[in-house]
Amino acid sequence: MKRILLVLVGMFVLAVGGVAGTFFWAEREVQRAVAPPGAPSVEFTVPKGTTGRGLGTQLAAQGLIRDVRIWRWHLYRRGHFAPKAGRHRVSPSMTMAELSTALEGSPIPEDVPFVVIEGWRLRDTDEALAAAGLIKPGAYIAAASEPSRYTAAFPLPRATLEGYLYPETYRVVPGAFNVQELIQRQLDTFAERFYTPNREALERSGRSLHEVVVMASMLEREEPVPAQRPLVAGILWKRVDKGFPLGVDATSRYELAEWNDRVAFLKRLRDQEDPWNTRHRKGLPPGPIGAPTVESLQASLKPKPSEFWYYLHDAERRLHPSRNADEHEALRRKYNVY
């Protein structure tokens, strides 16, 4: 009888020891993250209607926890857990306690795409932002007219950021949109896509960044085929250097309220005092006429030498360069371009 009692006591002690060991092991695992501190953060989505226990499988699949059973133990010990549906920024270097706290926090705001079209002027982007309900009309133009409020890896113009705000699709949060933040992102993108990779080439080119941007803005509107832009750039730079009028009609559209207002455009073409009229005025126009892409910027920076001095586009927008005025006039008659 005594022996049986001893066996039972031994079994009880072992059982208690096993339970205690399991408890301390589980508690240690709860406090042990999958990755060491500093691991990159990831986006984790909490589906609508999901339970805390149900998130365990997802967390394990994304490498944020090791064991679903330990996650359930943590929730049992924690008590109340109310994750918020949506996207959350978390890291595998978080413990389970930190993960559960993060998932109860506010999710990442839902963003939407906003597209800045190639060649758009400040006024065009302003109108699109206002139409999307993101700003009051004029707010983008006003913000872009104070370059000193922004930082850039390149010298900023003094009066306006026209031409330097890179056209791209940007993700924005409608309920928390900040026009200055968008402009800063556009400047950062300009530096990333063009200025930083081409800084040394710019210094060797003999052209200022502003001159390159002005030319690129014309190329964006003037030549629809990116592969043809270096050739057009070569022709236009030659004309600038020799003191010939550029004859880029897009510059006469720059100040129009509506870019395609033909009546207003023809009136501007006849105005020889208009500083944007490059049919009559020599050299570059007063500034950029829109937002150029990296293809236009590269073409402006690295023009293609040729024997041509003129060019035109036919009704199908195909490029026809010519070597002299006589050839150019012949092409004008052939394609009925005036």
PDB file of N, CA and C in Angstrom, residues 181-246:
ATOM      1  N   GLU A 181       2.882  67.482 -49.358  1.00  0.00           N
ATOM      2  CA  GLU A 181       3.515  66.159 -49.342  1.00  0.00           C
ATOM      3  C   GLU A 181       3.557  65.568 -50.749  1.00  0.00           C
ATOM      4  N   LEU A 182       2.496  65.758 -51.531  1.00  0.00           N
ATOM      5  CA  LEU A 182       2.496  65.273 -52.911  1.00  0.00           C
ATOM      6  C   LEU A 182       3.597  65.951 -53.710  1.00  0.00           C
ATOM      7  N   ILE A 183       3.721  67.260 -53.592  1.00  0.00           N
ATOM      8  CA  ILE A 183       4.749  67.999 -54.325  1.00  0.00           C
ATOM      9  C   ILE A 183       6.141  67.523 -53.927  1.00  0.00           C
ATOM     10  N   GLN A 184       6.363  67.291 -52.638  1.00  0.00           N
ATOM     11  CA  GLN A 184       7.668  66.796 -52.205  1.00  0.00           C
ATOM     12  C   GLN A 184       7.950  65.422 -52.796  1.00  0.00           C
ATOM     13  N   ARG A 185       6.941  64.570 -52.862  1.00  0.00           N
ATOM     14  CA  ARG A 185       7.120  63.244 -53.470  1.00  0.00           C
ATOM     15  C   ARG A 185       7.448  63.368 -54.954  1.00  0.00           C
ATOM     16  N   GLN A 186       6.831  64.328 -55.634  1.00  0.00           N
ATOM     17  CA  GLN A 186       7.116  64.536 -57.049  1.00  0.00           C
ATOM     18  C   GLN A 186       8.550  65.011 -57.255  1.00  0.00           C
ATOM     19  N   LEU A 187       9.011  65.896 -56.391  1.00  0.00           N
ATOM     20  CA  LEU A 187      10.398  66.358 -56.476  1.00  0.00           C
ATOM     21  C   LEU A 187      11.366  65.208 -56.193  1.00  0.00           C
ATOM     22  N   ASP A 188      11.029  64.383 -55.215  1.00  0.00           N
ATOM     23  CA  ASP A 188      11.880  63.228 -54.897  1.00  0.00           C
ATOM     24  C   ASP A 188      11.935  62.257 -56.072  1.00  0.00           C
ATOM     25  N   THR A 189      10.802  62.074 -56.730  1.00  0.00           N
ATOM     26  CA  THR A 189      10.756  61.174 -57.882  1.00  0.00           C
ATOM     27  C   THR A 189      11.575  61.740 -59.042  1.00  0.00           C
ATOM     28  N   PHE A 190      11.509  63.047 -59.256  1.00  0.00           N
ATOM     29  CA  PHE A 190      12.323  63.703 -60.287  1.00  0.00           C
ATOM     30  C   PHE A 190      13.807  63.428 -60.032  1.00  0.00           C
ATOM     31  N   ALA A 191      14.226  63.574 -58.781  1.00  0.00           N
ATOM     32  CA  ALA A 191      15.628  63.318 -58.439  1.00  0.00           C
ATOM     33  C   ALA A 191      15.994  61.861 -58.649  1.00  0.00           C
ATOM     34  N   GLU A 192      15.109  60.970 -58.217  1.00  0.00           N
ATOM     35  CA  GLU A 192      15.382  59.528 -58.323  1.00  0.00           C
ATOM     36  C   GLU A 192      15.453  59.061 -59.773  1.00  0.00           C
ATOM     37  N   ARG A 193      14.502  59.520 -60.589  1.00  0.00           N
ATOM     38  CA  ARG A 193      14.414  59.029 -61.965  1.00  0.00           C
ATOM     39  C   ARG A 193      15.445  59.688 -62.893  1.00  0.00           C
ATOM     40  N   PHE A 194      15.714  60.979 -62.661  1.00  0.00           N
ATOM     41  CA  PHE A 194      16.556  61.692 -63.623  1.00  0.00           C
ATOM     42  C   PHE A 194      17.792  62.353 -63.032  1.00  0.00           C
ATOM     43  N   TYR A 195      17.629  63.226 -62.054  1.00  0.00           N
ATOM     44  CA  TYR A 195      18.748  64.056 -61.646  1.00  0.00           C
ATOM     45  C   TYR A 195      19.917  63.244 -61.072  1.00  0.00           C
ATOM     46  N   THR A 196      19.643  62.401 -60.089  1.00  0.00           N
ATOM     47  CA  THR A 196      20.725  61.672 -59.435  1.00  0.00           C
ATOM     48  C   THR A 196      21.497  60.772 -60.396  1.00  0.00           C
ATOM     49  N   PRO A 197      20.838  59.967 -61.246  1.00  0.00           N
ATOM     50  CA  PRO A 197      21.596  59.119 -62.180  1.00  0.00           C
ATOM     51  C   PRO A 197      22.348  59.914 -63.250  1.00  0.00           C
ATOM     52  N   ASN A 198      21.942  61.166 -63.494  1.00  0.00           N
ATOM     53  CA  ASN A 198      22.528  61.935 -64.598  1.00  0.00           C
ATOM     54  C   ASN A 198      23.278  63.184 -64.133  1.00  0.00           C
ATOM     55  N   ARG A 199      23.580  63.235 -62.856  1.00  0.00           N
ATOM     56  CA  ARG A 199      24.203  64.446 -62.317  1.00  0.00           C
ATOM     57  C   ARG A 199      25.534  64.765 -63.010  1.00  0.00           C
ATOM     58  N   GLU A 200      26.384  63.767 -63.177  1.00  0.00           N
ATOM     59  CA  GLU A 200      27.683  64.011 -63.813  1.00  0.00           C
ATOM     60  C   GLU A 200      27.516  64.377 -65.282  1.00  0.00           C
ATOM     61  N   ALA A 201      26.589  63.729 -65.953  1.00  0.00           N
ATOM     62  CA  ALA A 201      26.339  64.052 -67.363  1.00  0.00           C
ATOM     63  C   ALA A 201      25.833  65.488 -67.507  1.00  0.00           C
ATOM     64  N   LEU A 202      25.020  65.934 -66.564  1.00  0.00           N
ATOM     65  CA  LEU A 202      24.543  67.311 -66.582  1.00  0.00           C
ATOM     66  C   LEU A 202      25.700  68.295 -66.452  1.00  0.00           C
ATOM     67  N   GLU A 203      26.612  67.991 -65.552  1.00  0.00           N
ATOM     68  CA  GLU A 203      27.755  68.879 -65.337  1.00  0.00           C
ATOM     69  C   GLU A 203      28.638  68.958 -66.577  1.00  0.00           C
ATOM     70  N   ARG A 204      28.706  67.874 -67.341  1.00  0.00           N
ATOM     71  CA  ARG A 204      29.527  67.861 -68.555  1.00  0.00           C
ATOM     72  C   ARG A 204      28.817  68.438 -69.764  1.00  0.00           C
ATOM     73  N   SER A 205      27.507  68.574 -69.695  1.00  0.00           N
ATOM     74  CA  SER A 205      26.716  68.922 -70.870  1.00  0.00           C
ATOM     75  C   SER A 205      26.884  70.370 -71.333  1.00  0.00           C
ATOM     76  N   GLY A 206      27.258  71.253 -70.421  1.00  0.00           N
ATOM     77  CA  GLY A 206      27.325  72.665 -70.775  1.00  0.00           C
ATOM     78  C   GLY A 206      25.967  73.357 -70.696  1.00  0.00           C
ATOM     79  N   ARG A 207      24.930  72.618 -70.309  1.00  0.00           N
ATOM     80  CA  ARG A 207      23.580  73.184 -70.137  1.00  0.00           C
ATOM     81  C   ARG A 207      23.239  73.179 -68.655  1.00  0.00           C
ATOM     82  N   SER A 208      22.461  74.148 -68.242  1.00  0.00           N
ATOM     83  CA  SER A 208      21.981  74.134 -66.857  1.00  0.00           C
ATOM     84  C   SER A 208      20.831  73.144 -66.741  1.00  0.00           C
ATOM     85  N   LEU A 209      20.551  72.708 -65.523  1.00  0.00           N
ATOM     86  CA  LEU A 209      19.412  71.817 -65.302  1.00  0.00           C
ATOM     87  C   LEU A 209      18.137  72.474 -65.792  1.00  0.00           C
ATOM     88  N   HIS A 210      17.972  73.758 -65.523  1.00  0.00           N
ATOM     89  CA  HIS A 210      16.749  74.443 -65.926  1.00  0.00           C
ATOM     90  C   HIS A 210      16.592  74.449 -67.446  1.00  0.00           C
ATOM     91  N   GLU A 211      17.671  74.690 -68.165  1.00  0.00           N
ATOM     92  CA  GLU A 211      17.598  74.660 -69.630  1.00  0.00           C
ATOM     93  C   GLU A 211      17.186  73.275 -70.125  1.00  0.00           C
ATOM     94  N   VAL A 212      17.740  72.244 -69.505  1.00  0.00           N
ATOM     95  CA  VAL A 212      17.405  70.869 -69.891  1.00  0.00           C
ATOM     96  C   VAL A 212      15.931  70.591 -69.626  1.00  0.00           C
ATOM     97  N   VAL A 213      15.425  71.071 -68.488  1.00  0.00           N
ATOM     98  CA  VAL A 213      14.022  70.844 -68.148  1.00  0.00           C
ATOM     99  C   VAL A 213      13.105  71.592 -69.116  1.00  0.00           C
ATOM    100  N   VAL A 214      13.447  72.834 -69.454  1.00  0.00           N
ATOM    101  CA  VAL A 214      12.628  73.606 -70.400  1.00  0.00           C
ATOM    102  C   VAL A 214      12.554  72.883 -71.737  1.00  0.00           C
ATOM    103  N   MET A 215      13.696  72.445 -72.247  1.00  0.00           N
ATOM    104  CA  MET A 215      13.709  71.732 -73.530  1.00  0.00           C
ATOM    105  C   MET A 215      12.908  70.431 -73.433  1.00  0.00           C
ATOM    106  N   ALA A 216      13.091  69.696 -72.340  1.00  0.00           N
ATOM    107  CA  ALA A 216      12.381  68.424 -72.165  1.00  0.00           C
ATOM    108  C   ALA A 216      10.878  68.622 -72.149  1.00  0.00           C
ATOM    109  N   SER A 217      10.425  69.714 -71.537  1.00  0.00           N
ATOM    110  CA  SER A 217       8.980  69.969 -71.477  1.00  0.00           C
ATOM    111  C   SER A 217       8.415  70.197 -72.874  1.00  0.00           C
ATOM    112  N   MET A 218       9.184  70.816 -73.756  1.00  0.00           N
ATOM    113  CA  MET A 218       8.736  70.996 -75.139  1.00  0.00           C
ATOM    114  C   MET A 218       8.737  69.670 -75.882  1.00  0.00           C
ATOM    115  N   LEU A 219       9.766  68.853 -75.670  1.00  0.00           N
ATOM    116  CA  LEU A 219       9.841  67.549 -76.332  1.00  0.00           C
ATOM    117  C   LEU A 219       8.654  66.668 -75.940  1.00  0.00           C
ATOM    118  N   GLU A 220       8.244  66.755 -74.688  1.00  0.00           N
ATOM    119  CA  GLU A 220       7.127  65.935 -74.210  1.00  0.00           C
ATOM    120  C   GLU A 220       5.857  66.223 -74.994  1.00  0.00           C
ATOM    121  N   ARG A 221       5.635  67.497 -75.321  1.00  0.00           N
ATOM    122  CA  ARG A 221       4.447  67.903 -76.065  1.00  0.00           C
ATOM    123  C   ARG A 221       4.658  67.828 -77.576  1.00  0.00           C
ATOM    124  N   GLU A 222       5.890  67.997 -78.001  1.00  0.00           N
ATOM    125  CA  GLU A 222       6.178  68.152 -79.433  1.00  0.00           C
ATOM    126  C   GLU A 222       6.309  66.829 -80.167  1.00  0.00           C
ATOM    127  N   GLU A 223       6.910  65.828 -79.522  1.00  0.00           N
ATOM    128  CA  GLU A 223       7.179  64.558 -80.209  1.00  0.00           C
ATOM    129  C   GLU A 223       6.514  63.403 -79.465  1.00  0.00           C
ATOM    130  N   PRO A 224       5.487  62.786 -80.070  1.00  0.00           N
ATOM    131  CA  PRO A 224       4.745  61.724 -79.386  1.00  0.00           C
ATOM    132  C   PRO A 224       5.515  60.414 -79.236  1.00  0.00           C
ATOM    133  N   VAL A 225       6.548  60.202 -80.059  1.00  0.00           N
ATOM    134  CA  VAL A 225       7.299  58.945 -80.012  1.00  0.00           C
ATOM    135  C   VAL A 225       8.597  59.160 -79.229  1.00  0.00           C
ATOM    136  N   PRO A 226       8.728  58.563 -78.050  1.00  0.00           N
ATOM    137  CA  PRO A 226       9.933  58.798 -77.238  1.00  0.00           C
ATOM    138  C   PRO A 226      11.242  58.524 -77.975  1.00  0.00           C
ATOM    139  N   ALA A 227      11.262  57.507 -78.832  1.00  0.00           N
ATOM    140  CA  ALA A 227      12.496  57.167 -79.541  1.00  0.00           C
ATOM    141  C   ALA A 227      12.939  58.263 -80.504  1.00  0.00           C
ATOM    142  N   GLN A 228      12.006  59.124 -80.915  1.00  0.00           N
ATOM    143  CA  GLN A 228      12.324  60.207 -81.853  1.00  0.00           C
ATOM    144  C   GLN A 228      12.762  61.486 -81.131  1.00  0.00           C
ATOM    145  N   ARG A 229      12.592  61.535 -79.843  1.00  0.00           N
ATOM    146  CA  ARG A 229      12.863  62.779 -79.122  1.00  0.00           C
ATOM    147  C   ARG A 229      14.337  63.201 -79.141  1.00  0.00           C
ATOM    148  N   PRO A 230      15.310  62.282 -79.075  1.00  0.00           N
ATOM    149  CA  PRO A 230      16.704  62.738 -79.174  1.00  0.00           C
ATOM    150  C   PRO A 230      16.995  63.451 -80.497  1.00  0.00           C
ATOM    151  N   LEU A 231      16.396  62.976 -81.598  1.00  0.00           N
ATOM    152  CA  LEU A 231      16.592  63.635 -82.887  1.00  0.00           C
ATOM    153  C   LEU A 231      15.984  65.035 -82.880  1.00  0.00           C
ATOM    154  N   VAL A 232      14.760  65.149 -82.371  1.00  0.00           N
ATOM    155  CA  VAL A 232      14.108  66.459 -82.298  1.00  0.00           C
ATOM    156  C   VAL A 232      14.897  67.379 -81.372  1.00  0.00           C
ATOM    157  N   ALA A 233      15.399  66.836 -80.260  1.00  0.00           N
ATOM    158  CA  ALA A 233      16.199  67.643 -79.337  1.00  0.00           C
ATOM    159  C   ALA A 233      17.446  68.180 -80.024  1.00  0.00           C
ATOM    160  N   GLY A 234      18.076  67.339 -80.846  1.00  0.00           N
ATOM    161  CA  GLY A 234      19.268  67.784 -81.564  1.00  0.00           C
ATOM    162  C   GLY A 234      18.967  68.953 -82.491  1.00  0.00           C
ATOM    163  N   ILE A 235      17.836  68.876 -83.173  1.00  0.00           N
ATOM    164  CA  ILE A 235      17.426  69.963 -84.087  1.00  0.00           C
ATOM    165  C   ILE A 235      17.154  71.233 -83.293  1.00  0.00           C
ATOM    166  N   LEU A 236      16.403  71.120 -82.211  1.00  0.00           N
ATOM    167  CA  LEU A 236      16.031  72.308 -81.439  1.00  0.00           C
ATOM    168  C   LEU A 236      17.236  72.949 -80.746  1.00  0.00           C
ATOM    169  N   TRP A 237      18.135  72.143 -80.191  1.00  0.00           N
ATOM    170  CA  TRP A 237      19.323  72.722 -79.557  1.00  0.00           C
ATOM    171  C   TRP A 237      20.199  73.438 -80.587  1.00  0.00           C
ATOM    172  N   LYS A 238      20.274  72.874 -81.796  1.00  0.00           N
ATOM    173  CA  LYS A 238      21.039  73.539 -82.853  1.00  0.00           C
ATOM    174  C   LYS A 238      20.461  74.913 -83.155  1.00  0.00           C
ATOM    175  N   ARG A 239      19.161  74.988 -83.202  1.00  0.00           N
ATOM    176  CA  ARG A 239      18.494  76.251 -83.507  1.00  0.00           C
ATOM    177  C   ARG A 239      18.676  77.261 -82.359  1.00  0.00           C
ATOM    178  N   VAL A 240      18.636  76.758 -81.127  1.00  0.00           N
ATOM    179  CA  VAL A 240      18.905  77.639 -79.987  1.00  0.00           C
ATOM    180  C   VAL A 240      20.316  78.206 -80.070  1.00  0.00           C
ATOM    181  N   ASP A 241      21.278  77.320 -80.302  1.00  0.00           N
ATOM    182  CA  ASP A 241      22.685  77.735 -80.319  1.00  0.00           C
ATOM    183  C   ASP A 241      23.012  78.682 -81.470  1.00  0.00           C
ATOM    184  N   LYS A 242      22.290  78.567 -82.574  1.00  0.00           N
ATOM    185  CA  LYS A 242      22.539  79.432 -83.724  1.00  0.00           C
ATOM    186  C   LYS A 242      21.654  80.684 -83.730  1.00  0.00           C
ATOM    187  N   GLY A 243      20.798  80.801 -82.725  1.00  0.00           N
ATOM    188  CA  GLY A 243      19.962  81.985 -82.633  1.00  0.00           C
ATOM    189  C   GLY A 243      18.766  81.987 -83.563  1.00  0.00           C
ATOM    190  N   PHE A 244      18.274  80.791 -83.947  1.00  0.00           N
ATOM    191  CA  PHE A 244      17.089  80.684 -84.792  1.00  0.00           C
ATOM    192  C   PHE A 244      15.845  80.510 -83.912  1.00  0.00           C
ATOM    193  N   PRO A 245      14.703  81.043 -84.313  1.00  0.00           N
ATOM    194  CA  PRO A 245      13.457  80.747 -83.587  1.00  0.00           C
ATOM    195  C   PRO A 245      13.177  79.243 -83.612  1.00  0.00           C
ATOM    196  N   LEU A 246      12.673  78.728 -82.529  1.00  0.00           N
ATOM    197  CA  LEU A 246      12.417  77.288 -82.438  1.00  0.00           C
ATOM    198  C   LEU A 246      11.194  76.856 -83.240  1.00  0.00           C
TER     199      LEU A 246
END
